Coordinates of C-alpha atoms and ligand atoms in Angstrom, one line a residue:
M1 CA -42.2 -50.9 28.6
D2 CA -44.6 -49.7 31.3
Y3 CA -47.9 -49.9 29.0
L4 CA -49.0 -52.0 27.0
P5 CA -49.5 -50.3 23.7
I6 CA -52.8 -52.0 22.0
F7 CA -55.5 -50.2 19.3
L8 CA -58.7 -50.1 21.0
D9 CA -62.1 -50.6 18.2
I10 CA -64.4 -48.1 19.9
A11 CA -66.7 -48.1 16.7
G12 CA -70.5 -47.5 18.4
K13 CA -69.4 -47.9 22.1
K14 CA -70.1 -44.9 24.4
V15 CA -67.7 -42.9 25.3
I16 CA -67.8 -40.0 28.6
V17 CA -65.7 -36.5 28.1
D18 CA -66.4 -34.7 31.0
G19 CA -65.7 -31.2 30.5
G20 CA -65.8 -28.5 28.0
T21 CA -62.7 -27.8 26.8
S22 CA -60.2 -27.5 24.2
V23 CA -58.7 -31.0 25.6
A24 CA -62.0 -32.0 25.5
A25 CA -62.3 -31.0 22.1
R26 CA -59.3 -32.7 20.9
R27 CA -60.5 -35.9 22.8
I28 CA -64.2 -35.8 20.9
E29 CA -62.9 -35.4 17.8
R30 CA -60.4 -38.7 18.1
A31 CA -62.9 -40.7 19.7
L32 CA -66.2 -39.7 16.7
G33 CA -63.6 -40.4 14.5
A34 CA -63.3 -43.6 15.6
G35 CA -66.9 -44.1 15.8
A36 CA -68.0 -43.7 18.7
E37 CA -71.0 -42.6 20.4
V38 CA -69.4 -39.4 22.4
H39 CA -71.5 -38.2 25.6
C40 CA -70.0 -34.7 26.3
F41 CA -71.0 -33.2 30.1
D42 CA -70.4 -30.1 30.8
P43 CA -72.8 -26.9 32.0
A44 CA -70.9 -24.6 30.2
P45 CA -69.1 -25.7 27.3
G46 CA -66.0 -23.9 25.5
D47 CA -66.6 -23.1 21.2
E48 CA -64.2 -25.5 20.2
V49 CA -67.0 -28.4 21.9
R50 CA -70.0 -26.1 21.0
A51 CA -68.7 -27.1 17.7
F52 CA -69.6 -30.6 17.6
L53 CA -73.4 -29.7 18.6
G54 CA -75.6 -31.4 15.9
R55 CA -72.4 -33.7 14.8
A56 CA -73.5 -37.7 14.4
G57 CA -72.5 -39.1 17.0
F58 CA -72.5 -36.5 19.3
T59 CA -74.5 -36.0 22.3
H60 CA -73.9 -33.1 24.9
H61 CA -75.1 -32.6 28.1
P62 CA -75.7 -29.2 29.7
R63 CA -74.9 -30.8 33.1
L64 CA -72.7 -31.8 35.7
A65 CA -72.1 -36.4 34.8
V66 CA -73.5 -38.6 38.1
E67 CA -72.6 -41.8 37.9
A68 CA -75.4 -43.2 36.9
D69 CA -74.1 -42.1 33.3
F70 CA -71.4 -44.5 33.9
A71 CA -73.2 -47.4 33.1
T72 CA -72.5 -48.4 30.0
C73 CA -69.6 -46.9 29.4
F74 CA -66.5 -48.3 27.7
V75 CA -64.3 -45.3 27.8
A76 CA -64.4 -42.5 30.5
Y77 CA -62.5 -38.8 29.3
G78 CA -61.6 -36.3 32.6
T79 CA -61.0 -33.2 31.1
S80 CA -62.8 -30.6 33.5
E81 CA -59.4 -30.0 35.3
V82 CA -61.8 -29.6 38.4
P83 CA -61.1 -32.2 41.2
E84 CA -63.8 -33.7 42.9
R85 CA -65.0 -33.8 39.1
D86 CA -62.2 -36.8 38.2
A87 CA -63.0 -38.1 41.6
L88 CA -66.4 -38.2 40.8
L89 CA -65.4 -39.7 37.2
Y90 CA -63.5 -42.2 38.2
A91 CA -65.3 -44.0 40.4
G92 CA -68.1 -43.8 37.7
A93 CA -65.9 -45.6 35.6
K94 CA -64.9 -47.6 37.5
R95 CA -68.1 -48.8 39.2
Y96 CA -68.8 -49.9 35.7
G97 CA -66.0 -51.1 34.1
A98 CA -64.5 -48.6 31.9
L99 CA -61.6 -47.9 30.6
A100 CA -61.1 -44.0 32.2
N101 CA -57.8 -41.3 31.4
V102 CA -57.8 -38.2 33.1
A103 CA -54.9 -35.5 31.7
D104 CA -52.6 -34.7 33.9
E105 CA -53.5 -37.3 36.5
K106 CA -51.5 -40.2 37.0
E107 CA -53.3 -41.8 39.4
Y108 CA -57.0 -41.8 37.5
C109 CA -55.8 -43.1 34.3
D110 CA -56.0 -47.3 32.8
F111 CA -54.1 -45.9 29.6
I112 CA -52.7 -42.9 28.6
T113 CA -53.3 -41.2 25.0
P114 CA -50.4 -41.0 22.9
S115 CA -49.5 -38.5 19.7
V116 CA -50.9 -39.6 16.4
V117 CA -50.0 -39.8 13.4
E118 CA -53.0 -40.3 11.0
R119 CA -52.5 -41.6 6.8
D120 CA -56.1 -43.3 7.2
P121 CA -55.8 -46.4 7.3
L122 CA -53.0 -46.2 9.1
T123 CA -52.5 -44.8 12.6
I124 CA -49.2 -44.6 14.1
A125 CA -49.2 -44.2 18.1
I126 CA -46.2 -42.2 20.1
S127 CA -45.7 -43.0 23.4
T128 CA -43.2 -41.8 25.4
G129 CA -45.5 -44.1 28.7
G130 CA -45.9 -40.4 29.9
A131 CA -42.3 -39.9 31.2
A132 CA -42.4 -36.8 28.8
P133 CA -45.2 -35.7 26.5
V134 CA -43.5 -33.0 24.4
V135 CA -41.5 -35.7 23.2
A136 CA -43.5 -37.5 21.4
R137 CA -45.0 -34.6 20.1
I138 CA -41.8 -33.4 18.6
L139 CA -41.6 -37.0 16.7
R140 CA -45.2 -36.8 15.7
A141 CA -43.9 -33.9 14.3
R142 CA -41.1 -35.6 12.3
V143 CA -42.9 -38.0 11.3
E144 CA -45.7 -36.3 10.0
A145 CA -42.8 -34.0 7.8
M146 CA -41.5 -37.6 7.0
L147 CA -44.4 -39.7 6.2
P148 CA -45.9 -39.2 2.7
A149 CA -49.7 -37.8 2.7
A150 CA -51.0 -41.2 0.8
Y151 CA -49.2 -43.4 2.3
G152 CA -52.5 -44.2 3.9
R153 CA -54.0 -44.7 0.2
L154 CA -51.0 -47.4 -0.2
A155 CA -52.2 -49.7 2.4
L156 CA -55.7 -49.8 1.3
F157 CA -54.5 -49.9 -2.3
V158 CA -52.4 -52.9 -1.6
S159 CA -54.9 -54.3 0.4
R160 CA -57.1 -55.1 -3.1
F161 CA -54.2 -57.8 -3.5
R162 CA -54.2 -59.7 -0.2
D163 CA -56.2 -62.4 -1.0
R164 CA -54.4 -62.8 -4.4
I165 CA -51.2 -62.5 -3.1
A166 CA -51.9 -65.4 0.0
A167 CA -52.6 -67.8 -3.2
T168 CA -50.3 -66.9 -5.5
V169 CA -47.2 -66.5 -3.8
K170 CA -46.5 -69.8 -1.8
G171 CA -44.2 -69.2 1.9
S172 CA -44.4 -66.8 4.4
T173 CA -41.2 -65.9 4.2
A174 CA -41.5 -65.3 0.0
R175 CA -45.0 -63.8 0.7
R176 CA -43.3 -61.3 3.5
R177 CA -40.5 -60.7 0.8
F178 CA -42.9 -59.7 -2.2
W179 CA -45.2 -57.2 0.1
E180 CA -42.0 -55.0 1.2
N181 CA -40.4 -55.4 -2.1
M182 CA -44.3 -54.2 -3.4
I183 CA -45.0 -51.3 -1.2
E184 CA -41.2 -50.1 -1.1
G185 CA -39.6 -51.1 -4.3
H186 CA -41.6 -49.2 -7.9
A187 CA -45.1 -50.2 -7.7
G188 CA -45.3 -48.1 -4.3
D189 CA -42.9 -45.8 -5.7
A190 CA -45.8 -45.3 -8.8
F191 CA -48.2 -45.2 -7.1
L192 CA -47.3 -42.6 -4.6
S193 CA -45.9 -40.1 -7.3
G194 CA -49.4 -40.6 -8.6
D195 CA -49.7 -43.1 -10.8
E196 CA -52.2 -46.3 -9.5
A197 CA -52.5 -47.6 -13.0
L198 CA -48.8 -48.5 -13.2
A199 CA -48.6 -49.2 -10.0
A200 CA -51.0 -52.2 -10.3
R201 CA -49.9 -53.3 -13.5
L202 CA -46.5 -54.0 -12.0
I203 CA -48.1 -55.4 -8.6
E204 CA -49.8 -57.9 -12.0
E205 CA -46.3 -58.6 -14.1
D206 CA -44.4 -59.5 -10.1
L207 CA -47.4 -61.9 -8.9
A208 CA -47.4 -63.6 -12.6
G209 CA -43.8 -64.3 -12.0
A210 CA -43.8 -64.5 -8.2
N211 CA -42.4 -68.4 -7.8
R212 CA -40.4 -68.4 -11.0
K213 CA -37.6 -67.1 -9.0
A214 CA -35.2 -69.3 -7.5
K215 CA -34.6 -68.8 -3.1
R216 CA -31.8 -66.6 -3.5
G217 CA -30.3 -65.2 0.2
Q218 CA -28.3 -62.6 0.5
V219 CA -25.7 -61.1 3.6
W220 CA -25.5 -57.8 4.2
L221 CA -23.0 -56.9 6.4
V222 CA -22.9 -53.6 8.3
G223 CA -21.8 -51.1 10.2
A224 CA -24.1 -50.0 13.3
G225 CA -21.8 -47.4 14.9
P226 CA -20.1 -47.2 18.8
G227 CA -23.0 -47.3 20.2
D228 CA -25.5 -45.1 20.1
P229 CA -28.1 -45.9 18.8
D230 CA -29.1 -42.0 16.9
L231 CA -25.4 -43.3 15.3
L232 CA -26.8 -45.9 12.9
T233 CA -26.6 -44.9 9.1
F234 CA -30.2 -45.1 7.8
K235 CA -29.2 -47.7 5.6
A236 CA -28.2 -49.8 8.8
L237 CA -31.8 -48.9 10.0
R238 CA -33.9 -50.5 6.7
M239 CA -31.4 -53.2 6.9
M240 CA -32.5 -53.4 10.3
Q241 CA -35.4 -53.9 9.3
H242 CA -35.6 -56.5 6.3
A243 CA -33.1 -58.8 7.6
D244 CA -34.7 -62.1 8.4
V245 CA -31.8 -63.5 10.5
V246 CA -29.3 -60.8 12.8
L247 CA -25.9 -62.0 13.6
H248 CA -24.9 -59.6 16.0
D249 CA -21.4 -58.5 17.9
R250 CA -21.7 -58.5 21.9
L251 CA -20.5 -55.0 21.7
I252 CA -23.9 -53.9 19.7
G253 CA -25.5 -50.8 22.0
E254 CA -28.4 -51.2 24.4
G255 CA -31.4 -50.6 22.7
M256 CA -29.8 -50.9 19.6
L257 CA -31.8 -54.6 18.1
D258 CA -35.2 -53.3 19.3
L259 CA -35.0 -51.8 15.9
V260 CA -34.0 -55.2 14.4
R261 CA -37.3 -56.3 12.8
R262 CA -39.6 -57.8 15.8
D263 CA -40.0 -61.8 14.3
A264 CA -35.9 -61.7 12.9
T265 CA -34.0 -64.2 14.1
R266 CA -31.2 -62.4 16.5
I267 CA -27.7 -64.9 17.1
D268 CA -25.0 -63.0 19.6
V269 CA -21.8 -64.4 17.4
G270 CA -20.2 -62.1 20.1
K271 CA -16.8 -62.2 22.3
R272 CA -15.9 -60.9 25.5
A273 CA -12.3 -61.8 26.9
G274 CA -11.6 -64.8 25.6
N275 CA -15.1 -66.0 26.0
H276 CA -15.7 -67.0 22.8
V277 CA -19.3 -67.2 21.6
L278 CA -18.5 -68.9 17.7
S279 CA -15.3 -69.2 16.3
Q280 CA -15.0 -66.2 13.2
E281 CA -14.9 -69.7 11.2
E282 CA -17.9 -70.8 12.5
T283 CA -20.1 -67.6 12.4
T284 CA -19.3 -67.3 8.6
A285 CA -20.7 -70.7 8.2
L286 CA -23.5 -69.8 9.6
M287 CA -23.6 -67.0 7.6
V288 CA -23.1 -69.0 4.5
R289 CA -25.5 -71.7 5.8
L290 CA -28.6 -68.8 6.3
A291 CA -27.6 -67.4 2.6
R292 CA -28.1 -70.1 1.2
E293 CA -31.9 -71.3 2.6
G294 CA -32.8 -68.1 1.3
K295 CA -32.4 -66.2 4.4
R296 CA -31.1 -62.4 4.6
V297 CA -28.5 -62.8 6.8
L298 CA -28.0 -59.1 8.8
R299 CA -24.3 -58.9 10.3
L300 CA -24.6 -56.4 12.4
K301 CA -21.0 -55.5 13.6
G302 CA -20.0 -52.6 16.1
G303 CA -18.3 -49.7 14.2
D304 CA -17.1 -49.6 10.9
P305 CA -16.9 -53.6 9.5
F306 CA -13.4 -52.7 8.2
I307 CA -12.2 -51.2 10.7
F308 CA -10.0 -53.6 12.9
G309 CA -13.8 -55.7 12.8
R310 CA -12.8 -58.8 10.2
G311 CA -15.4 -57.6 7.7
G312 CA -12.4 -58.2 4.7
E313 CA -12.4 -61.2 5.9
E314 CA -16.0 -62.2 6.0
L315 CA -16.8 -60.6 3.1
E316 CA -14.4 -62.5 1.0
E317 CA -15.0 -65.3 2.4
V318 CA -19.2 -65.2 2.4
A319 CA -18.4 -64.3 -1.5
A320 CA -16.0 -67.1 -1.9
H321 CA -19.2 -69.3 -1.6
G322 CA -21.0 -67.3 -4.3
I323 CA -23.8 -65.6 -2.4
P324 CA -23.6 -62.0 -2.9
V325 CA -22.7 -59.7 -0.3
V326 CA -22.9 -56.5 0.7
V327 CA -21.3 -53.6 3.2
M328 CA -22.6 -50.6 4.7
P329 CA -19.8 -48.5 6.6
G330 CA -20.2 -47.4 10.0
I331 CA -19.6 -44.5 12.1
T332 CA -16.0 -46.5 14.1
A333 CA -15.7 -46.0 17.8
A334 CA -12.4 -43.7 17.0
A335 CA -15.0 -41.1 15.8
G336 CA -17.8 -41.3 17.7
C337 CA -15.6 -41.5 20.8
G338 CA -14.2 -38.4 19.7
T339 CA -16.9 -36.0 19.3
A340 CA -18.9 -37.6 21.9
T341 CA -15.7 -36.7 24.7
G342 CA -15.1 -33.1 23.0
I343 CA -12.0 -34.7 22.1
P344 CA -10.9 -33.6 18.2
L345 CA -9.3 -35.9 17.0
T346 CA -7.3 -33.2 14.4
H347 CA -6.6 -30.0 15.1
R348 CA -4.9 -27.3 13.4
D349 CA -2.7 -26.0 17.1
H350 CA -1.9 -29.8 17.5
A351 CA -2.8 -32.8 15.4
Q352 CA -2.9 -32.9 11.5
S353 CA -3.0 -36.3 11.3
V354 CA -4.1 -39.5 13.2
V355 CA -3.3 -42.9 13.0
F356 CA -5.9 -45.8 14.4
V357 CA -4.1 -49.1 15.4
T358 CA -4.8 -52.0 17.4
A359 CA -3.2 -53.1 21.1
H360 CA -3.3 -56.8 19.7
G361 CA -2.6 -59.2 17.0
K362 CA -3.4 -63.0 17.0
D363 CA -0.4 -63.7 18.8
G364 CA -0.9 -61.0 21.3
L365 CA 0.3 -57.7 22.5
L366 CA 1.9 -55.9 19.1
P367 CA 5.4 -54.8 19.1
H368 CA 4.5 -51.2 18.1
D369 CA 6.8 -48.5 17.2
W370 CA 5.6 -45.8 19.9
T371 CA 8.1 -42.9 18.5
R372 CA 6.7 -43.7 15.2
L373 CA 3.0 -42.9 16.4
V374 CA 3.1 -40.7 19.2
R375 CA 4.6 -38.3 18.0
P376 CA 3.7 -33.6 18.7
D377 CA 1.6 -33.2 15.5
Q378 CA 0.5 -36.9 15.1
T379 CA -2.6 -38.4 17.1
V380 CA -2.6 -42.1 18.0
V381 CA -6.1 -44.1 18.7
V382 CA -5.4 -47.2 19.9
Y383 CA -8.2 -50.3 20.0
M384 CA -9.0 -53.1 21.6
G385 CA -6.1 -52.3 24.3
L386 CA -8.2 -51.8 27.4
R387 CA -6.7 -54.6 29.6
F388 CA -3.0 -53.0 27.9
V389 CA -2.6 -49.8 29.5
A390 CA 0.1 -49.2 31.5
E391 CA 2.1 -52.1 29.4
I392 CA 1.5 -49.7 25.6
A393 CA 2.6 -46.6 28.0
A394 CA 5.7 -48.5 29.5
A395 CA 6.4 -49.5 26.2
A396 CA 5.9 -46.2 24.6
M397 CA 8.5 -44.6 27.6
A398 CA 11.2 -47.1 27.3
Q399 CA 11.2 -46.3 24.1
G400 CA 11.9 -42.7 24.4
V401 CA 8.5 -41.1 24.3
A402 CA 7.6 -38.0 26.9
G403 CA 6.1 -39.6 30.0
A404 CA 4.2 -36.4 29.8
T405 CA 2.1 -36.8 27.2
P406 CA -1.7 -37.1 27.5
V407 CA -3.7 -40.2 27.4
A408 CA -7.2 -39.8 27.6
V409 CA -9.0 -43.4 27.7
V410 CA -12.9 -43.6 26.8
D411 CA -14.7 -46.5 27.8
N412 CA -18.3 -47.4 25.9
G413 CA -18.0 -44.1 24.3
T414 CA -21.1 -41.8 22.9
R415 CA -23.2 -44.7 25.1
I416 CA -24.9 -43.3 28.3
S417 CA -22.6 -45.2 30.4
Q418 CA -19.6 -43.3 28.7
R419 CA -16.3 -42.7 31.2
V420 CA -13.2 -41.3 30.7
V421 CA -9.5 -41.0 32.9
S422 CA -7.5 -39.0 31.4
G423 CA -3.8 -38.7 32.1
T424 CA -0.3 -38.8 31.1
L425 CA 1.7 -41.8 29.7
A426 CA 3.0 -41.6 33.5
D427 CA 0.0 -42.1 35.3
I428 CA -3.0 -43.6 33.4
G429 CA -1.8 -46.9 34.0
S430 CA -3.1 -46.4 37.8
K431 CA -5.1 -44.2 37.4
V432 CA -7.3 -46.7 34.7
A433 CA -6.4 -49.1 37.6
V434 CA -8.4 -47.1 39.6
A435 CA -11.4 -46.2 37.2
D436 CA -12.1 -50.0 36.7
L437 CA -12.8 -49.3 33.1
K438 CA -15.0 -52.9 32.0
G439 CA -15.0 -51.7 28.7
P440 CA -15.2 -51.2 25.4
A441 CA -12.6 -48.4 25.7
L442 CA -10.0 -47.1 23.4
I443 CA -7.0 -45.2 24.2
M444 CA -6.1 -41.9 22.6
I445 CA -3.0 -40.6 23.1
G446 CA -1.4 -36.4 21.8
S447 CA -2.0 -33.4 22.8
V448 CA -5.9 -33.1 21.4
V449 CA -7.1 -34.3 24.4
T450 CA -6.1 -31.1 26.7
L451 CA -8.6 -30.2 24.3
R452 CA -10.9 -31.8 26.1
G453 CA -11.9 -29.6 29.5
K454 CA -12.1 -26.1 27.2
L455 CA -14.6 -27.2 24.0
G456 CA -16.0 -30.2 27.0
V457 CA -18.0 -27.7 28.9
E458 CA -19.1 -24.3 27.0
G459 CA -17.6 -24.8 23.1
V460 CA -19.2 -28.5 22.3
V461 CA -22.5 -28.6 20.8
P462 CA -23.5 -31.8 21.4
G463 CA -24.2 -34.1 18.4
T464 CA -27.3 -36.8 20.0
P465 CA -29.3 -37.3 22.7
H466 CA -27.0 -39.3 24.5
E467 CA -24.7 -36.5 24.2
M468 CA -27.2 -33.9 26.0
A469 CA -27.9 -36.8 28.8
L470 CA -24.1 -36.7 29.1
V471 CA -24.4 -33.1 29.8
A472 CA -26.9 -32.3 31.2
R473 CA -24.9 -35.3 33.7
G474 CA -22.0 -33.0 33.7
G475 CA -20.4 -35.8 31.9
L476 CA -19.0 -34.4 28.9
Ligands
SAM1 C1 -13.0 -55.1 17.5 S1 -13.1 -53.8 17.6 C2 -14.0 -53.4 17.1 C3 -14.1 -52.3 16.0 C4 -15.1 -51.1 14.9 N1 -14.8 -52.2 14.2 C5 -15.0 -50.1 15.1 O1 -14.9 -49.6 13.8 O2 -15.0 -49.3 16.3 C6 -13.0 -54.1 19.6 C7 -12.5 -52.6 19.7 O3 -13.0 -51.5 19.1 C8 -13.5 -50.2 20.2 N2 -14.5 -49.8 20.7 C9 -15.4 -50.3 20.5 N3 -17.0 -49.5 20.8 C10 -16.2 -48.6 21.6 C11 -16.8 -47.6 22.3 N4 -18.0 -47.8 21.9 N5 -16.5 -47.1 23.0 C12 -14.7 -46.9 23.4 N6 -14.7 -47.8 22.0 C13 -15.0 -48.9 21.6 C14 -12.1 -50.7 21.9 O4 -11.3 -50.7 22.1 C15 -12.7 -52.3 21.6 O5 -12.4 -52.9 21.6

């Protein structure tokens, strides 16, 4: 994070806006909205700025600013697009200790102006750190669209109960849960649908029974998908924002844990190449203990919990202790990697079925019957096989599978670091050794692999920003 997000209290303070442009009008509007005393300097402002004449808190100076004008100034905005004026504004601001922001002139900016969604008193500020303001504006439009207009009023409404909740609900965790249930539960729904009286009654009822409920934790087994955070489900995201403790695999992609509630405890229970952090038994025991303490425990697993994820075992073991468990699906690596690399796992002309197999089980490499799996009309996706690519290819060929059978190894699929090595059963082992892939990786076997070149360039419409980045880098 290059910038620290803060909200400034500028009520009653002096804000200078230098310039009479549309940008100036937007700065004036926002500063007046936050209660500032706004001084605009410009000999001939445009209509949008003149529209503020006469507004309380607004003073227009029909001249250029001089350094002395910045005395007692708190924030100075440059919008004139005249280099000399910008330089003077910055010098004046620095002389008197004001914060400066000159539109599109990074070296004259102490801060950046975010895109803002207002649901007074709720304010959402979005920034890309100056990298791509258009992205922030697009996001703002999306947030505007999805956030009910009454959300700000809901915040005001529930704030009336703040003292009562503090006095009635014991313990910070219980209080946070009470707030969440109030806002996202029936009371919030009633308020947003216009029934304030019902909302108030529901809150009163909840307050009356608040401390009667026994502390009861639960476990959520949630699939996080193959790595690209955009491939999380809405449910997974919601759970990530509600959990008290998150137990995650090492496979959870970069950026994913940033989406977990800030004050949730994060525990890495993952394991890589035999370096166990926590055993399966220890992980389950930890989930049970935390849930018994009344915590909402999120077990975040790569891909889908029930596909080579031992989710079934965890579910059984936790449920056996009488703890409620909820399972949420995720996009499994095969589905994510196929789409992100332009390899359709099924295709009418190539494969009418797809099988997912794991390369190894509890006791090492599995003795698969490759002639049964690798057939002309079927795609085989091998999980957990990167370390055994050469052995798998050799075993398949020894059993009689054609050495010319197409194979692709997808490493870190859907992530920005995605790489694909393609070849045939005969040469894939040596190609993968040269590529020095780090994993996690999947091995895809079958003629669909040859479609990658054909569909990958023009035919595939990228589905996520990560894939778009890959396209831009020629990665697809
Ligand atoms: C223990 S399994 C977990 C599979 C997961 N439950 C799923 O549904 O994708 C781990 C294996 O999944 C595959 N995998 C997971 N994420 C991947 C990714 N982003 N790219 C390629 N393979 C991946 C690799 O074969 C890795 O060894």
